[in-house]
Tab-separated table of C-alpha atoms and ligand atoms in Angstrom:
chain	number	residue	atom	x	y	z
A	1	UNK	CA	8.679	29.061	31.283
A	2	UNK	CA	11.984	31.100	29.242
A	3	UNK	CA	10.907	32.573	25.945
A	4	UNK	CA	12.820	29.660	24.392
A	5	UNK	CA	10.765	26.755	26.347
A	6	UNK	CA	7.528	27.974	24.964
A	7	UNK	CA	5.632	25.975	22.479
A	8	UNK	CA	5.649	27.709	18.462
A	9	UNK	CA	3.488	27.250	15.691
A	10	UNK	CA	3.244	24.214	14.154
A	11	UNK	CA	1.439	25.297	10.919
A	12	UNK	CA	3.466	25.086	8.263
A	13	UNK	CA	1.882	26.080	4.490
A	14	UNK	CA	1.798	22.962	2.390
A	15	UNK	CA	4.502	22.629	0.441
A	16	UNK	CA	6.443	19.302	-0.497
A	17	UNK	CA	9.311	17.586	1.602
A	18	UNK	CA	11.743	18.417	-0.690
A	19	UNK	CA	10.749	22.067	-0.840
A	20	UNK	CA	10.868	21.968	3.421
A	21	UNK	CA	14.340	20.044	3.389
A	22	UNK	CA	15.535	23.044	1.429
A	23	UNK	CA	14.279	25.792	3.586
A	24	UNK	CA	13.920	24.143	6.750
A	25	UNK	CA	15.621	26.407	9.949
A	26	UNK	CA	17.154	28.830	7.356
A	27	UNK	CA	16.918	32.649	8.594
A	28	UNK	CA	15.269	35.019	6.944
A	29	UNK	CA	17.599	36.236	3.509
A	30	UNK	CA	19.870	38.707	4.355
A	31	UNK	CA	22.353	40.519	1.816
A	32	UNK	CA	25.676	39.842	2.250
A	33	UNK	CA	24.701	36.796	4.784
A	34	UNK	CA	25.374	33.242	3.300
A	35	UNK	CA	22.232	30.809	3.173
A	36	UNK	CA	22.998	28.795	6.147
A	37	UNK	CA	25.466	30.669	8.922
A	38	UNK	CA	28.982	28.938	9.520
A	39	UNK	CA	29.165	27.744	13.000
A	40	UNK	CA	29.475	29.618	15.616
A	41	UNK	CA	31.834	28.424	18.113
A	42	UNK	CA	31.494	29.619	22.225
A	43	UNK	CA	31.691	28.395	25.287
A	44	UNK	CA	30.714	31.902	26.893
A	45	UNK	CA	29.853	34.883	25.039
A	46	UNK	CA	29.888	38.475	25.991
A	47	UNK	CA	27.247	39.857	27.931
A	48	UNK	CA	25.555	42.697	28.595
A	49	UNK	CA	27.134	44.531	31.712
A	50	UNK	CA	23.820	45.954	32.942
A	51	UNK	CA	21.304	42.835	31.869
A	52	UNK	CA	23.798	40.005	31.991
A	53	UNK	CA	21.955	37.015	30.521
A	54	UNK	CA	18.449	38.130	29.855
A	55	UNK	CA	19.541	40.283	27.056
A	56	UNK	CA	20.140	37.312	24.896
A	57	UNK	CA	19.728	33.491	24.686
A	58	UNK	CA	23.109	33.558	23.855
A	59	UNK	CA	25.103	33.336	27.275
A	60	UNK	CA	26.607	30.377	27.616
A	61	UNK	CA	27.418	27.041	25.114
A	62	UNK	CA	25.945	24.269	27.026
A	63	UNK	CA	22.497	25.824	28.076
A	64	UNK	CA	22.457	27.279	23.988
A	65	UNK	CA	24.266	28.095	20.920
A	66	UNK	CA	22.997	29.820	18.074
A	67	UNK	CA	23.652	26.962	15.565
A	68	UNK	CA	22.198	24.495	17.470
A	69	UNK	CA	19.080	26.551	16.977
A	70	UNK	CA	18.722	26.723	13.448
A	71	UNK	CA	19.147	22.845	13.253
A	72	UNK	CA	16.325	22.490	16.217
A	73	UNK	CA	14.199	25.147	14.462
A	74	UNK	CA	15.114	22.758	10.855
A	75	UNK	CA	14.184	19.503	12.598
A	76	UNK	CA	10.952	20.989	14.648
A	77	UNK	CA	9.563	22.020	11.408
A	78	UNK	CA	9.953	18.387	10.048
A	79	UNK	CA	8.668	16.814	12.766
A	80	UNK	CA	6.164	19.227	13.857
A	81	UNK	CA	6.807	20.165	17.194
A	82	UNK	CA	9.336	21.628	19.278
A	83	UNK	CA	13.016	20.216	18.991
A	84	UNK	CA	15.879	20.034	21.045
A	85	UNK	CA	19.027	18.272	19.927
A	86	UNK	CA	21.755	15.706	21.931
A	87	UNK	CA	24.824	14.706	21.515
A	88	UNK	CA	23.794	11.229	20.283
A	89	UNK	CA	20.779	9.550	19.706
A	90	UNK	CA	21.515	7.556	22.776
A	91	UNK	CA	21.751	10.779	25.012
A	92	UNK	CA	18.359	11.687	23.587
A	93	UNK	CA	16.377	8.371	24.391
A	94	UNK	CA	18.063	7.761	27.827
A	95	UNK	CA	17.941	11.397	28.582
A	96	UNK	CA	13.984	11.270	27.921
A	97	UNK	CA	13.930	8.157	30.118
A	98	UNK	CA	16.503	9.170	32.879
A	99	UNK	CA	14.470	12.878	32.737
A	100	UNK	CA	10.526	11.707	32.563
A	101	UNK	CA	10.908	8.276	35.041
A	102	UNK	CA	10.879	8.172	38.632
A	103	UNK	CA	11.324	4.940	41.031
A	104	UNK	CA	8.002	3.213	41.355
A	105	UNK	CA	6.952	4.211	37.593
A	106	UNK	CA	6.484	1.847	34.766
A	107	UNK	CA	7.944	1.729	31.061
A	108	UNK	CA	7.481	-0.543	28.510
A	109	UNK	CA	9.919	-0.697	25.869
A	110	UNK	CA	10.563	-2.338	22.353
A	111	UNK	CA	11.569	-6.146	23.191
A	112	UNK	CA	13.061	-6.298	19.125
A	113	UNK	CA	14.602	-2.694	19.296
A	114	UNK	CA	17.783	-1.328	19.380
A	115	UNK	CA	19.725	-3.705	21.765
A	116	UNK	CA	21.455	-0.457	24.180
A	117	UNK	CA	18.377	0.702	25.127
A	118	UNK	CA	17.427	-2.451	26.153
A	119	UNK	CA	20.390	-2.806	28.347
A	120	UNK	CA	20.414	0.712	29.464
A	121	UNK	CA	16.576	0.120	30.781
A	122	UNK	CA	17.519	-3.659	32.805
A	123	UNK	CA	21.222	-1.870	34.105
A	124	UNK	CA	20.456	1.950	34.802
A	125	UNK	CA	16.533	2.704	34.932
A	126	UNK	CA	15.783	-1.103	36.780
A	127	UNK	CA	18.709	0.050	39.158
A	128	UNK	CA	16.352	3.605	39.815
A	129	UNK	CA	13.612	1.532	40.548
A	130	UNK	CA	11.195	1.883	37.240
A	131	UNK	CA	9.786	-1.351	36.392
A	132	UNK	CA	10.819	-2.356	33.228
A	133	UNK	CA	7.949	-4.242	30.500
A	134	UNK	CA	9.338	-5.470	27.149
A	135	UNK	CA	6.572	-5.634	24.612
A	136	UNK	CA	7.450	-6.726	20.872
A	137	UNK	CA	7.032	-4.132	18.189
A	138	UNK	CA	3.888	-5.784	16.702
A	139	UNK	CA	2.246	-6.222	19.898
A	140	UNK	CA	0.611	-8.028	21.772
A	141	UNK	CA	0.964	-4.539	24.220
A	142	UNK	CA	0.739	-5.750	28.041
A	143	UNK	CA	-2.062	-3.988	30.113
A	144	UNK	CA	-1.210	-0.081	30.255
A	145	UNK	CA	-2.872	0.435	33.174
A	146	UNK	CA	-0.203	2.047	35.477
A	147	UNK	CA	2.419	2.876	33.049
A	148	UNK	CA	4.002	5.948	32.766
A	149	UNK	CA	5.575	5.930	29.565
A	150	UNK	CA	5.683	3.704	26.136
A	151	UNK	CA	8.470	3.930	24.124
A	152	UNK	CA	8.204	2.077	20.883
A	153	UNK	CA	10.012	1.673	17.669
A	154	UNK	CA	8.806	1.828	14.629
A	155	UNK	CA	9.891	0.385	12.555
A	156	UNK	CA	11.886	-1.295	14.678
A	157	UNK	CA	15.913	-1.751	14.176
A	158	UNK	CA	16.887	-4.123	13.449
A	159	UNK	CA	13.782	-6.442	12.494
A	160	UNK	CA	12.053	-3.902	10.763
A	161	UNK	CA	8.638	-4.789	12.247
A	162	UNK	CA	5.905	-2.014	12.967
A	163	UNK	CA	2.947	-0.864	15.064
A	164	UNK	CA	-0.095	1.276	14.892
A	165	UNK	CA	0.657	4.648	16.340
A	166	UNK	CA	-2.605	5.816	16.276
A	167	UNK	CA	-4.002	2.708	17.478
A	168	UNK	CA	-1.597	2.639	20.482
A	169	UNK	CA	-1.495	6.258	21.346
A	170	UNK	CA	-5.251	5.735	21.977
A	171	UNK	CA	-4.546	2.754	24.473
A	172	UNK	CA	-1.667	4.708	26.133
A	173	UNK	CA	-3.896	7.834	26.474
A	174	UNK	CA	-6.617	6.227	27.877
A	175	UNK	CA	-4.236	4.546	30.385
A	176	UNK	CA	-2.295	7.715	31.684
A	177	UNK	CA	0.856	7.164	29.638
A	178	UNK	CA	2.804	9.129	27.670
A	179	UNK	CA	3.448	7.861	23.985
A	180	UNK	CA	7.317	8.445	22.646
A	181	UNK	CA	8.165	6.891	19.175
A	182	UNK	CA	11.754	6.169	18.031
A	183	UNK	CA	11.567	7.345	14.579
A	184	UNK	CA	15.313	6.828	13.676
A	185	UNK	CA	14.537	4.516	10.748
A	186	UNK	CA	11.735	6.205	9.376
A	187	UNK	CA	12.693	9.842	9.503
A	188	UNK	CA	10.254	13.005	9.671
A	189	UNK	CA	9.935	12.717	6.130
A	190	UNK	CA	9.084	8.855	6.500
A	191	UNK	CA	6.702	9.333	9.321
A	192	UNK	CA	4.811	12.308	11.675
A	193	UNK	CA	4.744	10.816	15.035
A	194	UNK	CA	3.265	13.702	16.533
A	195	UNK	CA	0.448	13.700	13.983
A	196	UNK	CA	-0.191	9.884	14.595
A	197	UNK	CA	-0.794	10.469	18.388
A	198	UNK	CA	2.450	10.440	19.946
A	199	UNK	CA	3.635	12.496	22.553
A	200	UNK	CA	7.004	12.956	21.722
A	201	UNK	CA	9.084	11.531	19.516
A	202	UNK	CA	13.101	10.478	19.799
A	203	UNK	CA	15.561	9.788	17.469
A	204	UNK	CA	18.984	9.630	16.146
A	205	UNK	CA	20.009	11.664	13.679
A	206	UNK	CA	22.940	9.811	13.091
A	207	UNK	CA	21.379	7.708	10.536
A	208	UNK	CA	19.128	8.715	7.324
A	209	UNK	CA	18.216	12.121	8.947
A	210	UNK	CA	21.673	13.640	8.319
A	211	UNK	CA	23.421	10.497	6.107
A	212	UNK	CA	27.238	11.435	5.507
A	213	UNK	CA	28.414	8.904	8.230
A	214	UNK	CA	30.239	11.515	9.955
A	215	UNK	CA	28.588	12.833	12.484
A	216	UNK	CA	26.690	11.659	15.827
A	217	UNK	CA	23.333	13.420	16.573
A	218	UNK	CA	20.027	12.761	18.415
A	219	UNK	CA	17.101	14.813	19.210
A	220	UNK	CA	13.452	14.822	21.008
A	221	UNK	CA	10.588	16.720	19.586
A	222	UNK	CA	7.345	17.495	21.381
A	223	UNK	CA	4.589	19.896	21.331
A	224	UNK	CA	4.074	19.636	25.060
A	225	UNK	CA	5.582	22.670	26.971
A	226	UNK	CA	6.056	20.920	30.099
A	227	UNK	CA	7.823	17.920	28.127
A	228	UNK	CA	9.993	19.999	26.096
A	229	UNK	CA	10.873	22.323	29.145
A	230	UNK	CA	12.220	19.280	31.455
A	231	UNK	CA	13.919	17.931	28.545
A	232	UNK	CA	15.530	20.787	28.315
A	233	UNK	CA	16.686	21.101	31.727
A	234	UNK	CA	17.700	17.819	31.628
A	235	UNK	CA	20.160	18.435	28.472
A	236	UNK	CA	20.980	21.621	30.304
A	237	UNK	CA	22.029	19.910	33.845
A	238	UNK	CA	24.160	16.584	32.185
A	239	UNK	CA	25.231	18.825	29.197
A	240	UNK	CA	24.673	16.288	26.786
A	241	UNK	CA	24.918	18.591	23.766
A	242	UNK	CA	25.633	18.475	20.209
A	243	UNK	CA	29.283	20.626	18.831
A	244	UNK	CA	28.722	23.274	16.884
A	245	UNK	CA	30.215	22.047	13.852
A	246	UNK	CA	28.097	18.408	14.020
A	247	UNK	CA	25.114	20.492	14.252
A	248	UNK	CA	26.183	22.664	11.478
A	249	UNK	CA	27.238	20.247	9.385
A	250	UNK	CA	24.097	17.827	10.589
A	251	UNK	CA	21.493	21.003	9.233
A	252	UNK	CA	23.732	21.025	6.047
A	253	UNK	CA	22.804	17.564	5.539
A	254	UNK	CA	19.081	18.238	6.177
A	255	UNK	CA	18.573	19.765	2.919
A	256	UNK	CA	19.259	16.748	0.619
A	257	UNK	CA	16.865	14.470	3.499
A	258	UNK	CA	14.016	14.295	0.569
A	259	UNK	CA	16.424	13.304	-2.613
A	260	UNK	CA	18.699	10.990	-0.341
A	261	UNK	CA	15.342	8.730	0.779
A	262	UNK	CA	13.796	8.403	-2.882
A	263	UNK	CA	17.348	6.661	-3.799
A	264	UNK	CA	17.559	4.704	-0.288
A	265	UNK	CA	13.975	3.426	-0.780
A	266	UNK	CA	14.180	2.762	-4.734
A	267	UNK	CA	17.205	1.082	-3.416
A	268	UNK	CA	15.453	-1.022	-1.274
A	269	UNK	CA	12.324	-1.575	-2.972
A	270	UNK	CA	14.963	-3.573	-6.180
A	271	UNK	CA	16.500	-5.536	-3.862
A	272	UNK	CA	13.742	-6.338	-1.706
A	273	UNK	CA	12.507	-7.630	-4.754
A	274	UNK	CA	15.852	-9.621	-5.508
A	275	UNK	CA	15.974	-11.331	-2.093
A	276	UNK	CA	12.418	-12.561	-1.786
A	277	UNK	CA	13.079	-14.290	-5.233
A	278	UNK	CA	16.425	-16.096	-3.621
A	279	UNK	CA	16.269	-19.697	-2.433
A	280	UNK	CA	19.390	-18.850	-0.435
A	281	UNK	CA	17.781	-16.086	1.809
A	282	UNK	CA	15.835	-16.584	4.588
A	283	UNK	CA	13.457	-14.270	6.956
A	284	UNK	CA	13.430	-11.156	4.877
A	285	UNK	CA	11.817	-8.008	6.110
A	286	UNK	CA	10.722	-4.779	4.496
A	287	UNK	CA	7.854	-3.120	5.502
A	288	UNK	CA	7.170	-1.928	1.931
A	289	UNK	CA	7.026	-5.518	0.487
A	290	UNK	CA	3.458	-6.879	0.077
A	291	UNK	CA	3.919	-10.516	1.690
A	292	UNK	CA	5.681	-8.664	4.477
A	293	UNK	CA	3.496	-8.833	7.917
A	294	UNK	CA	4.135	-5.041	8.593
A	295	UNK	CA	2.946	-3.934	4.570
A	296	UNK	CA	-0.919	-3.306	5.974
A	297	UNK	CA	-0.300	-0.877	8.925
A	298	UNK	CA	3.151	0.337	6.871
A	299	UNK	CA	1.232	1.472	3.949
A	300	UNK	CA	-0.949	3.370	6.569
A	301	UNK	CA	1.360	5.297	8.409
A	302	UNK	CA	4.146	5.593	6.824
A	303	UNK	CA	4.782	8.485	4.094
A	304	UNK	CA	7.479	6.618	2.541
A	305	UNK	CA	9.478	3.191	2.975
A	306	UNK	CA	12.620	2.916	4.661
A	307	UNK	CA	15.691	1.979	2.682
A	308	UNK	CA	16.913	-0.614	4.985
A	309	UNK	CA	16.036	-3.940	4.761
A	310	UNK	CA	17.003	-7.384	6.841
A	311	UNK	CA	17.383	-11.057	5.961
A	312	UNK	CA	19.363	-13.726	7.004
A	313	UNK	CA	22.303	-15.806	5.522
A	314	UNK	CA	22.304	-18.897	7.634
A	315	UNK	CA	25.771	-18.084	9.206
A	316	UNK	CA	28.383	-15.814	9.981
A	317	UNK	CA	30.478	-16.925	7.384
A	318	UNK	CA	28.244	-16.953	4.782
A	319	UNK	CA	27.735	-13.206	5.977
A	320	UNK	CA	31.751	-12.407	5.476
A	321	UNK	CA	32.000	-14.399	2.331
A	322	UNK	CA	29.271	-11.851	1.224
A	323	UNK	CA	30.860	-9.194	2.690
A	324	UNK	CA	34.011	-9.751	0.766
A	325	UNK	CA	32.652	-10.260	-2.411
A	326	UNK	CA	30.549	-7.490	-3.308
A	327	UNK	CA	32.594	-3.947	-4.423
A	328	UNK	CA	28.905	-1.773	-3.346
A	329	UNK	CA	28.279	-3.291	0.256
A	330	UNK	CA	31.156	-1.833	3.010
A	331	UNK	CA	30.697	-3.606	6.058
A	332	UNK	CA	29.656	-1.738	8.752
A	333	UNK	CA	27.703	-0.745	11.905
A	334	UNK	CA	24.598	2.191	11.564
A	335	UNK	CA	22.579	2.717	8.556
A	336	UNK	CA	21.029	5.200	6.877
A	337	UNK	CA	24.067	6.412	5.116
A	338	UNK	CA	24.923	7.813	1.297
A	339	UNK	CA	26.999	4.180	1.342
A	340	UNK	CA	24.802	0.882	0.701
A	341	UNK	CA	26.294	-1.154	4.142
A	342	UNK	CA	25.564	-4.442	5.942
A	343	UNK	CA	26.133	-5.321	9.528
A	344	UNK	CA	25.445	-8.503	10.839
A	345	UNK	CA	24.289	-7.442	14.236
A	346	UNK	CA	24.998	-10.459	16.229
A	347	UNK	CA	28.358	-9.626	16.586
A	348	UNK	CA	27.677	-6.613	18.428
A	349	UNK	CA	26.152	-9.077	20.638
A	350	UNK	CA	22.515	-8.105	19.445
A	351	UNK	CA	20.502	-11.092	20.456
A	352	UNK	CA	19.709	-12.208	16.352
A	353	UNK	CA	20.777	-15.156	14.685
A	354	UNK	CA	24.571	-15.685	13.389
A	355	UNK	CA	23.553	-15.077	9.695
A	356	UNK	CA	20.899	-12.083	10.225
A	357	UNK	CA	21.577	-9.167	8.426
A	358	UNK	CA	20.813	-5.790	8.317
A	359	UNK	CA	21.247	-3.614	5.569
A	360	UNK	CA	20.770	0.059	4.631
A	361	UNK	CA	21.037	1.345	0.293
A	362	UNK	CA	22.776	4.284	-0.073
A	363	UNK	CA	21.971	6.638	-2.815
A	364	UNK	CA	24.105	4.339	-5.917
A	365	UNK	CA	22.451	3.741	-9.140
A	366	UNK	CA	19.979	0.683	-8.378
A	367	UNK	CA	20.661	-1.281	-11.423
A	368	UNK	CA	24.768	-1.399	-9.982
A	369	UNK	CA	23.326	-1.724	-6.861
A	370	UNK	CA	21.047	-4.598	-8.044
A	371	UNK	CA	24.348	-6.295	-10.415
A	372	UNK	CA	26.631	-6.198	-6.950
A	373	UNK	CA	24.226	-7.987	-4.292
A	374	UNK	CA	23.420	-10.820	-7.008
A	375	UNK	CA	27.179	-11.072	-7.715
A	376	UNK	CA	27.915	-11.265	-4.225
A	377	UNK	CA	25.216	-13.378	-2.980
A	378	UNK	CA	26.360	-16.470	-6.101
A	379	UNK	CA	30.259	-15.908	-4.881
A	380	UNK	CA	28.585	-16.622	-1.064
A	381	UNK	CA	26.621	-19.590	-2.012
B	1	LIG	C1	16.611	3.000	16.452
B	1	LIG	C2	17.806	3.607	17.089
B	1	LIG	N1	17.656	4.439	18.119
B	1	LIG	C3	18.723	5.011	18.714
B	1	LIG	C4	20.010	4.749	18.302
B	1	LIG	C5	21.173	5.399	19.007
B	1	LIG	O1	21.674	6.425	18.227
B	1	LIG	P1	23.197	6.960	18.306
B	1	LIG	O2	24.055	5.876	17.751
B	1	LIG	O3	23.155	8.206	17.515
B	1	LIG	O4	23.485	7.187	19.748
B	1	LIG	C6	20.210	3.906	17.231
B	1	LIG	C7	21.579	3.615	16.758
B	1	LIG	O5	21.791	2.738	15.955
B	1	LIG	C8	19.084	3.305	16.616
B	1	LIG	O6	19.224	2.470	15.588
């Protein structure tokens, strides 16, 4: 095991989320130094004639890079555990998969999650020879006698439903199998996989976690040394890394993670509010919403509510005439953003129903916020 595969210290003294966002990854002060280093941009760097590599971790760009560091240190320290970023949150999950599965091994996997990973598992992993289970978020779980690995999402995108970690991590454990969450919608700050039970947790940063809608980011975090160290070598061998300047500009992002969510989920919490009250909206979810089936295991686990909700408009063109009528909602794909957006996911061929929308609050004033949907929804009626 390299000095950089081994497991750190996951005691952190107890200070508040905004407090970590602040400070999380940041080296120690230095005069002269700015706050967080610029990027640093290599493919190799020099070395040291007489030790070559083993003088520094610093050798060459794919295996490591020195501003990829401070973000993994940033979002270790969040999620409590050991980090290691991707390119995309896609090249995190599949590289977990594609690293951790072997032909003859069993997954199960989200049967409402995010539809790529779904197709990635029947095309790529059923090609390899794992056999594939689909459970749906809220159970019921199939036997996991056998299995090698559960992946689950919660909450799930884009339905928004949720399952006990701690409750399945037991089951999983007690069967053999390793436990990864997908905690893209939730964030570290919304929920502590590795606390709840799981093994390892995946994500993409590309949403709430960093939430300019510039960038493309994924990671895994784990506090197993043999997990983190063949992730690792996986990321090393397919070179599935993030640029320096996404993960600079992703750790940038980091430190507003706290004050970004309390606006998202206020967000969310109004309108929430203003949809379950509309005749004209059907099938809302929101795990933070009493009547909601998720609320009971939610309120559990979850340290805060996401600020994306979903509902459904009875038909695509209900959807654009929405779309077109409100000033605060840009239509568009991903979520998680400083921009409220909607995206009606069946025309990314998700398989949900024409009018089904998803929708992620930005950081706007709610009561604007609050004025545009209503506006919008009366002009689509
Ligand atoms: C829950 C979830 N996991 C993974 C991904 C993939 O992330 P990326 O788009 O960064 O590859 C997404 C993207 O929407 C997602 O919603």
């Amino acid at each position: 095991m390299s000095e950089r595969d081994a497991p750190q210290s996951h005691d952190h003294p107890p200070t508040g989320d905004g407090t970590r966002c602040v400070h999380a990854g940041l080296p120690e002060p230095t005069p002269g130094a700015p706050f967080l280093p610029g990027p640093v941009f290599a493919a190799p760097y020099h070395l040291d004639p007489w030790q070559g590599p083993a003088a520094s971790p610093n050798g060459y760009g794919r295996p490591d890079n020195p501003t990829r560091r401070l973000l993994e240190a940033a979002v270790g320290e969040l999620e409590g555990g050991d980090c290691r970023v991707f390119a995309s949150g896609q090249a995190a999950i599949t590289g977990l998969l594609l690293a951790v599965l072997r032909a003859g091994d069993v997954v199960v996997l989200p049967a409402d999650g995010y539809f790529p990973v779904r197709a990635f598992a029947t095309d790529t992993l059923a090609g390899n020879g794992v056999r594939v289970l689909f459970a749906p978020t809220a159970g019921p779980y199939p036997d996991l006698d056998g299995v090698r690995l559960v992946l689950v999402e919660t909450p799930a995108n884009p339905g928004l439903d949720v399952v006990d970690l701690p409750a399945l991590a037991g089951r999983a454990h007690a069967a053999g199998a390793l436990l990864a969450v997908d905690n893209t919608t939730a964030t570290p700050l919304g929920q502590r996989p590795l606390d709840l039970g799981a093994d390892v947790v995946v994500a993409s940063g590309t949403k709430a976690l960093t939430g300019h809608s510039d960038l493309l980011l994924g990671y895994v975090a784990t506090r197993s040394a043999e997990l983190l160290s063949t992730v690792t070598a996986w990321r090393t061998a397919t070179g599935s890394v993030p640029g320096a300047f996404d993960a600079w500009l992703a750790h940038r992002s980091l430190a507003t993670l706290d004050l970004r969510l309390a606006r998202q989920t206020a967000n969310a919490a109004a309108l929430a509010r203003l949809l379950a009250d509309r005749a004209d909206v059907s099938g809302l979810r929101w795990p933070g919403l009493p009547e909601d089936p998720a609320y009971p295991v939610a309120t559990r686990q979850l340290r805060r509510m996401p600020g994306v909700l979903s509902f459904d408009l009875g038909s695509a063109d209900r959807v654009a005439r929405f779309l077109c009528a409100a000033r605060l909602v840009a239509a568009a794909t991903s979520f998680g953003g400083l921009h409220t957006t909607a995206d009606r996911r069946a025309q990314w061929g998700d398989d949900t129903a024409p009018g089904f929308v998803r929708l992620s609050c930005g950081v706007e004033d709610t009561a604007d916020l609050v004025a545009d949907v209503t506006a919008a929804l009366e002009a689509a009626a």
